[in-house]
Coordinates of C-alpha atoms in Angstrom, one line a residue:
Chain A
V1 CA 13.8 -39.9 20.2
A2 CA 13.3 -36.2 20.6
V3 CA 10.1 -35.0 19.1
T4 CA 9.6 -31.3 18.5
A5 CA 6.0 -30.5 18.3
E6 CA 5.4 -27.6 15.9
R7 CA 2.5 -25.5 17.1
K8 CA -0.3 -25.3 14.7
L9 CA -2.5 -22.2 14.4
D10 CA -6.2 -22.8 14.8
A11 CA -7.4 -19.9 12.6
R12 CA -11.1 -20.8 13.2
K13 CA -10.5 -20.3 16.9
M14 CA -8.6 -17.1 16.3
R15 CA -11.5 -15.6 14.5
A16 CA -13.5 -15.5 17.7
D17 CA -11.1 -12.9 19.0
F18 CA -11.9 -10.5 16.2
P19 CA -15.3 -8.8 16.6
I20 CA -15.3 -7.6 12.9
F21 CA -16.2 -11.2 11.8
E22 CA -19.5 -11.1 13.6
Q23 CA -21.1 -9.2 10.8
Q24 CA -22.2 -10.0 7.3
I25 CA -21.2 -8.2 4.1
H26 CA -23.9 -8.2 1.4
G27 CA -25.5 -11.0 3.3
K28 CA -22.4 -13.2 3.4
P29 CA -19.8 -13.8 6.0
L30 CA -16.8 -11.5 5.7
A31 CA -13.8 -13.1 4.0
Y32 CA -11.2 -10.4 4.8
L33 CA -8.3 -10.9 2.4
D34 CA -6.7 -7.5 2.7
S35 CA -4.6 -7.8 5.8
A36 CA -1.5 -6.6 3.9
A37 CA -3.2 -3.2 3.7
S38 CA -4.3 -3.4 7.4
S39 CA -5.1 -6.2 9.7
Q40 CA -8.2 -6.5 11.8
K41 CA -8.0 -6.0 15.6
P42 CA -8.6 -8.7 18.3
R43 CA -10.6 -7.9 21.3
Q44 CA -7.5 -8.2 23.4
V45 CA -6.0 -5.1 21.8
L46 CA -9.2 -3.2 21.8
D47 CA -9.7 -4.0 25.5
A48 CA -6.2 -3.0 26.4
M49 CA -6.7 0.4 24.8
T50 CA -10.1 1.0 26.3
D51 CA -8.8 -0.1 29.7
F52 CA -5.9 2.2 29.4
Y53 CA -8.2 5.2 28.5
E54 CA -10.6 4.3 31.3
T55 CA -8.1 3.7 34.1
S56 CA -4.6 5.1 33.3
Y57 CA -4.7 7.8 30.7
A58 CA -2.8 11.1 31.1
N59 CA -0.1 12.8 29.1
I60 CA 3.3 11.2 29.7
H61 CA 6.8 12.2 30.7
R62 CA 5.7 15.2 32.7
G63 CA 3.1 14.3 35.3
V64 CA 4.2 14.5 38.9
Y65 CA 0.9 13.0 39.7
D66 CA 0.2 9.2 40.0
L67 CA -1.9 9.0 36.8
G68 CA 0.8 10.6 34.7
E69 CA 3.4 8.1 36.0
R70 CA 1.2 5.1 35.3
A71 CA 0.5 6.4 31.7
T72 CA 4.3 6.9 31.2
E73 CA 4.9 3.4 32.5
A74 CA 2.4 1.9 30.1
Y75 CA 3.9 3.8 27.2
E76 CA 7.5 2.9 28.1
G77 CA 6.4 -0.6 28.7
A78 CA 5.2 -0.8 25.1
R79 CA 8.6 0.4 24.0
E80 CA 10.3 -2.5 25.9
K81 CA 7.9 -4.9 24.2
A82 CA 8.8 -3.5 20.8
R83 CA 12.5 -3.8 21.7
A84 CA 12.2 -7.4 22.6
F85 CA 9.9 -8.1 19.6
I86 CA 12.7 -7.2 17.1
N87 CA 15.6 -8.2 19.4
A88 CA 17.1 -4.7 19.6
E89 CA 19.8 -4.1 22.2
T90 CA 18.2 -1.3 24.0
T91 CA 15.0 0.7 24.2
R92 CA 17.1 3.8 23.3
E93 CA 17.0 2.5 19.8
I94 CA 13.2 2.2 19.7
V95 CA 11.6 5.4 18.3
F96 CA 7.8 5.5 18.2
T97 CA 6.6 7.0 14.9
R98 CA 3.2 7.3 13.2
N99 CA 3.8 4.4 10.8
V100 CA 6.5 3.0 8.6
T101 CA 6.2 5.9 6.2
S102 CA 7.1 8.4 8.9
A103 CA 9.9 6.1 10.1
L104 CA 11.4 6.0 6.6
N105 CA 11.0 9.7 6.1
L106 CA 12.8 10.3 9.4
V107 CA 15.8 8.3 8.2
A108 CA 15.7 9.8 4.7
Y109 CA 15.6 13.4 6.0
A110 CA 17.5 13.2 9.3
W111 CA 20.3 10.9 8.1
G112 CA 20.1 11.6 4.3
L113 CA 20.3 15.4 4.3
D114 CA 23.5 15.4 6.3
N115 CA 25.1 12.3 4.8
L116 CA 24.4 12.4 1.1
G117 CA 25.8 14.5 -1.7
P118 CA 27.0 14.5 -5.2
G119 CA 29.0 11.4 -6.1
D120 CA 26.9 9.3 -3.6
L121 CA 24.6 6.5 -4.6
V122 CA 21.2 5.7 -3.0
L123 CA 20.1 2.2 -3.9
V124 CA 16.5 1.1 -3.6
T125 CA 14.7 -1.8 -5.4
E126 CA 12.0 -1.8 -8.0
M127 CA 9.6 -3.5 -5.6
E128 CA 9.7 -0.8 -2.9
H129 CA 6.5 0.5 -1.6
H130 CA 6.3 4.2 -2.4
S131 CA 7.1 4.9 1.3
N132 CA 10.6 3.5 0.8
F133 CA 11.1 4.9 -2.6
V134 CA 9.7 8.5 -2.9
P135 CA 11.5 9.8 0.2
W136 CA 14.8 8.5 -1.2
Q137 CA 14.1 9.9 -4.6
F138 CA 13.3 13.2 -3.1
I139 CA 16.3 13.4 -0.7
A140 CA 18.7 12.2 -3.5
R141 CA 17.5 15.0 -5.7
R142 CA 17.8 17.5 -2.8
T143 CA 21.4 16.5 -2.0
G144 CA 22.6 15.8 -5.6
A145 CA 23.1 12.1 -4.9
E146 CA 22.3 9.5 -7.5
L147 CA 19.4 7.1 -7.2
A148 CA 19.3 3.6 -8.7
A149 CA 17.0 0.6 -8.2
I150 CA 17.8 -3.1 -8.1
P151 CA 15.7 -4.6 -10.8
V152 CA 13.0 -7.2 -10.2
D153 CA 12.7 -10.3 -12.4
A154 CA 9.1 -10.0 -13.8
E155 CA 8.8 -13.8 -14.0
S156 CA 10.0 -14.9 -10.6
G157 CA 9.0 -11.7 -8.7
E158 CA 12.4 -11.7 -7.1
L159 CA 15.3 -9.2 -6.9
V160 CA 18.0 -9.7 -9.6
V161 CA 21.0 -9.7 -7.3
D162 CA 23.7 -11.1 -9.7
D163 CA 24.3 -7.6 -11.0
L164 CA 24.7 -5.7 -7.7
D165 CA 28.4 -5.0 -8.1
R166 CA 27.9 -3.4 -11.5
I167 CA 25.1 -1.2 -10.2
A168 CA 27.2 0.0 -7.3
E169 CA 30.0 1.1 -9.7
R170 CA 28.0 4.1 -10.8
A171 CA 28.8 6.1 -7.7
R172 CA 29.8 5.7 -4.0
L173 CA 27.2 3.5 -2.4
K174 CA 26.0 5.1 0.9
V175 CA 22.6 3.5 1.6
L176 CA 20.6 0.5 0.4
A177 CA 16.9 0.8 1.2
V178 CA 15.0 -2.4 0.7
T179 CA 11.8 -4.1 1.8
Y180 CA 11.9 -7.3 3.8
V181 CA 8.7 -8.6 2.2
S182 CA 7.1 -7.2 -0.9
N183 CA 3.7 -5.8 -0.2
S184 CA 2.5 -6.7 -3.8
L185 CA 4.2 -10.0 -4.4
G186 CA 4.9 -11.4 -1.0
T187 CA 8.5 -12.0 -2.0
V188 CA 10.9 -12.5 0.9
N189 CA 14.1 -10.7 0.1
P190 CA 17.6 -12.1 1.0
L191 CA 18.3 -9.5 3.6
E192 CA 21.4 -11.1 5.3
R193 CA 23.1 -11.3 2.0
L194 CA 22.2 -7.7 1.1
A195 CA 23.3 -6.5 4.5
A196 CA 26.7 -8.2 4.1
W197 CA 27.1 -6.7 0.6
A198 CA 26.1 -3.2 1.7
H199 CA 28.4 -3.3 4.7
D200 CA 31.3 -4.5 2.6
R201 CA 31.0 -1.1 0.9
D202 CA 30.5 0.8 4.1
A203 CA 27.0 1.5 3.2
L204 CA 23.9 1.4 5.4
L205 CA 21.0 -1.0 5.1
V206 CA 17.5 0.5 5.7
V207 CA 14.8 -2.1 6.0
D208 CA 11.0 -1.7 5.5
A209 CA 9.6 -4.4 7.7
A210 CA 5.9 -3.4 7.3
Q211 CA 5.0 -6.7 5.7
A212 CA 7.5 -8.8 7.7
A213 CA 6.9 -8.0 11.3
P214 CA 3.3 -9.2 11.4
H215 CA 4.1 -12.5 9.7
R216 CA 7.6 -13.8 10.7
A217 CA 10.2 -13.3 13.4
V218 CA 12.3 -10.2 12.9
D219 CA 15.7 -9.9 14.5
V220 CA 17.5 -6.7 13.8
Q221 CA 20.8 -7.9 15.2
G222 CA 20.6 -11.2 13.3
L223 CA 19.7 -9.4 10.0
G224 CA 22.6 -7.0 10.4
C225 CA 20.7 -3.9 9.3
D226 CA 21.1 -0.3 10.4
F227 CA 17.6 1.0 10.4
L228 CA 14.3 -0.9 10.3
G229 CA 10.7 0.2 10.4
F230 CA 7.5 -1.6 11.3
T231 CA 3.9 -0.6 12.0
G232 CA 1.2 -1.5 14.5
H233 CA -1.9 -1.5 12.3
K234 CA -0.7 -4.4 10.1
M235 CA -0.1 -6.7 13.1
C236 CA -3.4 -6.5 15.0
G237 CA -2.5 -3.1 16.5
P238 CA -4.1 0.3 16.1
T239 CA -3.3 2.8 13.4
G240 CA -1.2 5.8 14.2
V241 CA 1.8 4.1 15.8
G242 CA 4.8 2.5 14.2
V243 CA 8.4 1.9 15.2
L244 CA 11.7 3.1 13.8
W245 CA 14.6 1.0 15.1
G246 CA 18.1 2.4 14.4
R247 CA 21.6 1.6 15.5
R248 CA 22.3 3.7 18.5
E249 CA 25.5 5.3 17.3
L250 CA 23.7 6.4 14.1
L251 CA 20.7 7.8 16.0
E252 CA 23.1 9.7 18.3
Q253 CA 24.8 11.3 15.4
M254 CA 21.7 12.3 13.5
S255 CA 20.0 15.7 13.7
P256 CA 16.4 15.6 14.9
F257 CA 13.6 15.3 12.3
E258 CA 10.5 16.9 13.9
L259 CA 11.1 19.8 16.4
G260 CA 9.0 20.9 19.3
G261 CA 8.0 19.7 22.7
H262 CA 9.5 16.8 24.5
M263 CA 12.4 16.4 22.1
I264 CA 14.4 19.2 23.7
R265 CA 16.8 19.3 26.7
K266 CA 17.1 23.0 27.0
V267 CA 15.6 25.9 25.1
T268 CA 16.9 29.5 25.2
L269 CA 16.2 32.4 22.8
E270 CA 19.6 31.7 21.3
E271 CA 19.9 28.0 21.2
T272 CA 18.2 24.6 21.8
T273 CA 19.8 21.3 22.8
W274 CA 18.2 17.9 22.2
N275 CA 16.8 15.3 24.5
E276 CA 18.4 11.9 24.8
L277 CA 17.5 9.0 22.7
P278 CA 14.8 8.0 21.8
H279 CA 13.0 11.2 22.9
K280 CA 15.1 13.3 20.5
F281 CA 13.0 11.9 17.7
E282 CA 9.6 12.0 19.5
A283 CA 8.4 15.6 19.3
G284 CA 5.0 16.5 20.6
T285 CA 2.4 14.4 22.4
A286 CA 3.0 10.8 21.5
P287 CA 0.3 8.3 20.3
I288 CA 0.1 7.1 23.9
A289 CA -2.9 4.8 23.8
E290 CA -1.9 3.6 20.4
A291 CA 1.5 2.6 21.7
V292 CA -0.3 0.7 24.5
G293 CA -2.4 -1.0 21.9
L294 CA 0.8 -1.9 19.9
G295 CA 2.2 -3.5 23.1
A296 CA -1.0 -5.6 23.4
A297 CA -0.7 -6.5 19.7
I298 CA 2.9 -7.6 20.2
D299 CA 1.7 -9.8 23.2
Y300 CA -1.0 -11.2 21.0
V301 CA 1.3 -12.1 18.2
N302 CA 3.9 -13.5 20.6
E303 CA 1.3 -15.6 22.2
I304 CA 0.6 -17.3 18.9
G305 CA 4.3 -17.2 17.9
P306 CA 5.7 -15.5 14.8
D307 CA 7.0 -18.9 13.5
T308 CA 3.6 -20.4 13.9
I309 CA 2.1 -17.5 11.9
E310 CA 4.6 -17.9 9.2
R311 CA 3.9 -21.7 8.9
H312 CA 0.1 -21.0 8.9
E313 CA 0.4 -18.5 6.0
R314 CA 2.7 -20.9 4.1
E315 CA 0.1 -23.6 4.4
L316 CA -2.5 -21.2 3.1
L317 CA -0.2 -20.3 0.2
V318 CA 0.4 -24.0 -0.7
Y319 CA -3.4 -24.4 -0.8
A320 CA -4.1 -21.1 -2.6
L321 CA -1.5 -20.9 -5.4
P322 CA -2.5 -24.1 -7.3
R323 CA -6.2 -23.4 -6.8
L324 CA -5.8 -19.9 -8.2
A325 CA -3.7 -21.1 -11.1
E326 CA -6.6 -23.3 -12.1
V327 CA -8.8 -20.3 -12.9
P328 CA -8.7 -19.8 -16.6
G329 CA -7.0 -16.6 -17.8
L330 CA -5.5 -16.0 -14.3
R331 CA -1.8 -14.9 -14.2
L332 CA -0.1 -15.2 -10.9
F333 CA 2.8 -12.9 -9.9
G334 CA 5.5 -13.6 -7.5
P335 CA 7.7 -16.5 -6.3
P336 CA 6.7 -20.0 -5.1
A337 CA 5.2 -20.5 -1.6
D338 CA 8.5 -21.3 0.1
R339 CA 10.0 -18.0 -0.8
R340 CA 7.0 -15.7 -0.1
A341 CA 4.8 -14.4 2.7
G342 CA 1.0 -14.7 2.6
I343 CA 0.4 -12.3 -0.2
V344 CA -0.9 -13.2 -3.7
S345 CA -1.2 -10.8 -6.6
F346 CA -2.7 -11.7 -9.9
E347 CA -4.2 -10.5 -13.1
L348 CA -7.4 -11.9 -14.7
E349 CA -7.3 -11.6 -18.4
G350 CA -9.7 -9.0 -19.9
V351 CA -11.0 -7.8 -16.5
H352 CA -9.6 -4.7 -14.7
P353 CA -8.7 -5.4 -11.0
H354 CA -11.3 -2.8 -9.9
D355 CA -14.1 -4.8 -11.5
V356 CA -12.7 -8.0 -10.0
A357 CA -12.6 -6.5 -6.6
Q358 CA -16.1 -5.1 -7.0
I359 CA -17.7 -8.4 -7.9
L360 CA -15.8 -10.2 -5.2
D361 CA -17.1 -7.6 -2.7
W362 CA -20.6 -8.7 -3.4
E363 CA -19.6 -12.2 -2.5
G364 CA -18.3 -10.9 0.8
V365 CA -14.7 -11.3 -0.2
A366 CA -12.6 -8.2 0.5
V367 CA -9.5 -7.9 -1.7
R368 CA -7.3 -5.0 -2.8
A369 CA -7.2 -3.7 -6.4
G370 CA -4.8 -1.2 -7.6
H371 CA -1.1 -0.4 -7.9
H372 CA -0.5 -1.1 -4.1
C373 CA 1.8 2.0 -3.9
N374 CA 4.1 0.0 -6.2
Q375 CA 4.0 1.9 -9.5
P376 CA 7.6 1.2 -10.5
L377 CA 7.0 -2.5 -9.9
M378 CA 3.7 -2.5 -11.8
G379 CA 5.7 -1.0 -14.7
R380 CA 8.2 -3.9 -14.5
L381 CA 5.3 -6.4 -14.4
G382 CA 3.7 -4.6 -17.4
V383 CA 0.4 -4.1 -15.7
P384 CA -1.4 -0.9 -14.5
A385 CA -2.7 -2.7 -11.4
T386 CA -3.2 -6.1 -9.9
T387 CA -5.7 -7.8 -7.6
R388 CA -4.2 -8.8 -4.3
A389 CA -5.4 -11.2 -1.7
S390 CA -3.4 -11.4 1.6
F391 CA -3.7 -13.6 4.6
Y392 CA -3.3 -13.4 8.4
V393 CA -3.9 -15.4 11.6
Y394 CA -7.6 -15.4 11.1
T395 CA -7.6 -16.6 7.4
V396 CA -9.2 -20.0 6.8
P397 CA -9.0 -22.2 3.6
E398 CA -12.7 -21.7 3.0
E399 CA -12.1 -18.1 2.3
I400 CA -9.7 -19.1 -0.4
D401 CA -12.4 -21.3 -1.8
R402 CA -14.8 -18.4 -1.8
L403 CA -12.1 -16.2 -3.5
V404 CA -11.7 -18.8 -6.3
E405 CA -15.5 -19.3 -6.7
G406 CA -15.8 -15.5 -6.8
L407 CA -13.2 -15.3 -9.6
H408 CA -15.2 -17.9 -11.6
K409 CA -18.2 -15.6 -11.2
V410 CA -16.1 -12.6 -12.4
R411 CA -15.2 -14.6 -15.5
K412 CA -18.8 -15.5 -16.1
T413 CA -19.9 -11.9 -15.9
F414 CA -17.2 -10.8 -18.3
A415 CA -17.4 -13.8 -20.6
Chain B
M1 CA -31.9 -7.8 -9.6
S2 CA -28.9 -7.9 -7.4
E3 CA -26.6 -4.9 -6.9
M4 CA -24.0 -6.6 -9.0
D5 CA -26.3 -7.4 -11.9
S6 CA -27.3 -3.7 -11.9
L7 CA -23.7 -2.4 -11.9
Y8 CA -22.5 -4.8 -14.6
R9 CA -25.7 -4.6 -16.5
E10 CA -25.7 -5.8 -20.1
V11 CA -25.3 -2.4 -21.7
I12 CA -22.2 -1.6 -19.6
L13 CA -20.6 -4.9 -20.5
D14 CA -21.5 -4.5 -24.1
H15 CA -19.9 -1.1 -24.3
Y16 CA -16.9 -2.4 -22.5
K17 CA -16.4 -5.4 -24.8
N18 CA -17.4 -3.6 -28.0
P19 CA -16.5 0.1 -27.4
R20 CA -18.0 2.6 -29.8
G21 CA -15.8 5.2 -31.4
H22 CA -12.7 3.2 -30.3
G23 CA -9.5 4.1 -32.1
V24 CA -7.3 7.0 -33.2
I25 CA -8.1 9.8 -35.6
E26 CA -5.0 10.4 -37.7
G27 CA -4.4 14.1 -38.0
A28 CA -7.1 15.0 -35.4
D29 CA -7.5 18.7 -34.7
V30 CA -6.9 18.1 -31.0
E31 CA -6.3 15.3 -28.6
A32 CA -6.1 15.0 -24.8
E33 CA -5.4 12.3 -22.3
G34 CA -6.1 11.7 -18.7
M35 CA -5.7 9.0 -16.1
N36 CA -7.2 8.1 -12.8
P37 CA -4.2 7.5 -10.6
L38 CA -6.3 5.6 -8.1
C39 CA -6.9 2.6 -10.3
G40 CA -4.8 3.4 -13.4
D41 CA -7.7 4.0 -15.8
E42 CA -6.3 5.7 -18.9
V43 CA -8.2 7.5 -21.7
S44 CA -7.0 9.5 -24.7
I45 CA -9.6 11.3 -26.9
F46 CA -9.1 12.6 -30.4
V47 CA -11.5 15.2 -31.9
S48 CA -11.8 16.6 -35.4
F49 CA -14.0 19.6 -36.0
D50 CA -16.2 20.9 -38.8
G51 CA -16.4 24.5 -37.8
D52 CA -17.6 24.4 -34.2
K53 CA -19.2 21.0 -34.7
I54 CA -17.6 17.8 -33.5
E55 CA -17.2 16.0 -36.8
D56 CA -15.6 12.9 -35.4
V57 CA -14.4 11.8 -32.0
K58 CA -12.6 8.6 -31.0
F59 CA -11.0 7.3 -27.9
R60 CA -8.5 4.7 -26.8
G61 CA -7.7 3.6 -23.3
R62 CA -7.5 0.9 -20.8
G63 CA -9.1 0.5 -17.4
C64 CA -12.1 -0.8 -15.6
A65 CA -15.4 -1.6 -17.3
I66 CA -17.0 1.5 -15.9
S67 CA -14.4 4.0 -17.2
Q68 CA -14.2 2.4 -20.7
A69 CA -18.0 1.8 -21.1
A70 CA -18.8 5.4 -20.0
T71 CA -16.3 6.8 -22.5
S72 CA -17.7 4.6 -25.2
M73 CA -21.3 5.9 -24.4
L74 CA -19.9 9.4 -24.4
M75 CA -18.6 9.0 -28.0
E76 CA -22.1 8.2 -29.2
M77 CA -23.6 11.1 -27.2
V78 CA -21.4 14.0 -28.5
K79 CA -20.7 13.2 -32.2
G80 CA -22.3 16.0 -34.3
R81 CA -22.8 18.4 -31.4
T82 CA -21.0 21.7 -31.1
A83 CA -17.9 22.1 -28.9
Q84 CA -19.8 24.7 -26.8
E85 CA -22.7 22.5 -26.3
V86 CA -20.5 19.6 -25.1
A87 CA -18.4 21.8 -23.0
A88 CA -21.5 22.8 -21.1
L89 CA -22.8 19.2 -21.0
D90 CA -24.1 18.4 -17.5
R91 CA -22.3 15.3 -16.1
D92 CA -25.7 13.9 -15.1
E93 CA -26.6 13.6 -18.8
L94 CA -23.7 11.0 -19.1
L95 CA -24.5 9.5 -15.7
D96 CA -28.1 9.0 -16.7
E97 CA -26.9 7.1 -19.7
V98 CA -24.6 5.0 -17.7
G99 CA -27.6 4.4 -15.5
I100 CA -26.1 2.6 -12.5
P101 CA -25.5 3.6 -8.9
L102 CA -21.9 4.6 -8.4
T103 CA -19.9 5.0 -5.2
P104 CA -17.6 8.1 -5.1
I105 CA -14.6 6.0 -6.2
R106 CA -16.4 4.5 -9.2
L107 CA -17.9 8.0 -10.0
K108 CA -14.3 9.1 -10.9
C109 CA -14.0 6.1 -13.3
A110 CA -17.3 7.0 -15.0
L111 CA -16.4 10.7 -15.4
L112 CA -12.8 10.2 -16.7
G113 CA -13.8 10.3 -20.4
L114 CA -16.0 13.3 -20.0
G115 CA -13.2 15.2 -18.2
V116 CA -10.7 14.3 -21.0
L117 CA -13.2 15.3 -23.7
K118 CA -13.9 18.7 -22.1
L119 CA -10.1 19.2 -21.8
A120 CA -9.7 18.4 -25.5
L121 CA -12.4 21.0 -26.4
H122 CA -10.8 23.5 -24.1
K123 CA -7.5 23.0 -26.0
G124 CA -9.1 23.0 -29.4
K125 CA -11.8 25.6 -29.1
G126 CA -10.9 27.5 -26.0
T127 CA -14.2 26.5 -24.2
S128 CA -14.1 27.0 -20.5
L129 CA -13.5 24.1 -18.1
P130 CA -16.4 24.5 -15.6
D131 CA -15.4 25.0 -12.0
E132 CA -16.4 21.5 -11.1
W133 CA -13.8 20.2 -13.4
A134 CA -11.0 22.2 -11.9
G135 CA -10.9 19.9 -8.8
L136 CA -11.5 16.8 -10.9
A137 CA -8.7 17.8 -13.2
E138 CA -6.3 17.5 -10.2
D139 CA -7.8 14.2 -9.2
L140 CA -7.7 12.7 -12.6
E141 CA -4.4 14.0 -13.8
L142 CA -5.7 15.5 -17.1
K143 CA -3.1 16.8 -19.5

């Protein structure tokens, strides 16, 4: 009998890697339930960056000297780690950006301005983060293309995909921009299906993987998408570095986005030609140490295993959802645990999310309150804002207990 | 008294749950509205004048306890005063009444109602919006 042992994540042990948990907040241990906004950083990542700065730092891609070569190797080594992490074919397709927002702006501008026009349709969804919505709205307006959004079912928190063909009748579908995992609801979207549907219409699929890459295995070739962005700071890495992956032939055809140093091949007074991929899209001095930190974060996440992280968060969800549902007056948003990532948004009757978050803060519980850069989705849910708790590798069930106890305290205060 | 007890002190919760001057004035001389995009607080204020005097003032809105309670307190503070007096009202007069320590983010919640009221007076009586409100008007999306 073959036995497959599923690795189990020991979150308590993980926490020892994260120096931030050594402190107390308002005299209580920190329950950090805001990893969907940004994750905390393990010592391994911090040490990798400090070590790089202390031993191997110089500017890259130009030093004839030893240090410059070592720095370039470290930076390009991180690119290879990012390639393997999302199963891209080649590092030529891995563009370092500032974050997912800059990755998506790159696509909207550099691809959109040259490929969209009147009669074309840009399709997004109602659950997009503003970073995958506002650039498309703006570029659609600039080019005269039409913008439409796949609706979200307010009850289930999932995309309404029965109606796609009718939506696409409005104009010639050119691009579908969709999030892999909703940053407000945790909903995991059916990307393979959407990719096949978009490609049937010769349209491109652009994927915001900001909330997916930290929490589950991402395979760009398996998904069949055309562009995908993810960011370091939500997956144990530093701020200031993200990745845009794009299919090579598309990136080859596109004009550059930012112009300046490093992205050029030859500059004369009359004309400039562009550097090869991916450098064509990396103008200026890169976030070098940040990329090294992202590489260390990828190692860290791989060491645990993306599937193990996904299972860990599902277990937390299975524990958290019924416990939260027991809080009187609490309305949960989003799908059941088997169709969502470790993100829980809710509303507490009669209490604004800011007040909820403020009172929880005094219990040492850090949650996010607001519209989560999801104003169209908040409109669909019929709320101005929600309170959101989100989990990661260091989240333990006791923190969910403290969240629930804190919510009872909120109710008592506002009773 | 813990920090929490002082922020959500009884008087704040009382104004939040039983807001004074809550409602709409039909046929008001002027109305203005504003929102705090950061947390989605919304306040609309209606004013009717007797000469320069604020004869009646009401508000409606939704948002956090601080924004709604502070606006409720404001309604009690300004009724019967002249538009010019209220336009020149120092924000500390309201903040003293609110009487709790506020972080910069929560300060915007507490001052939303005052901003909207000064905007209404500006629209109705041409009172000036002090410089300090110009920046706030951008932050708070007054209209």
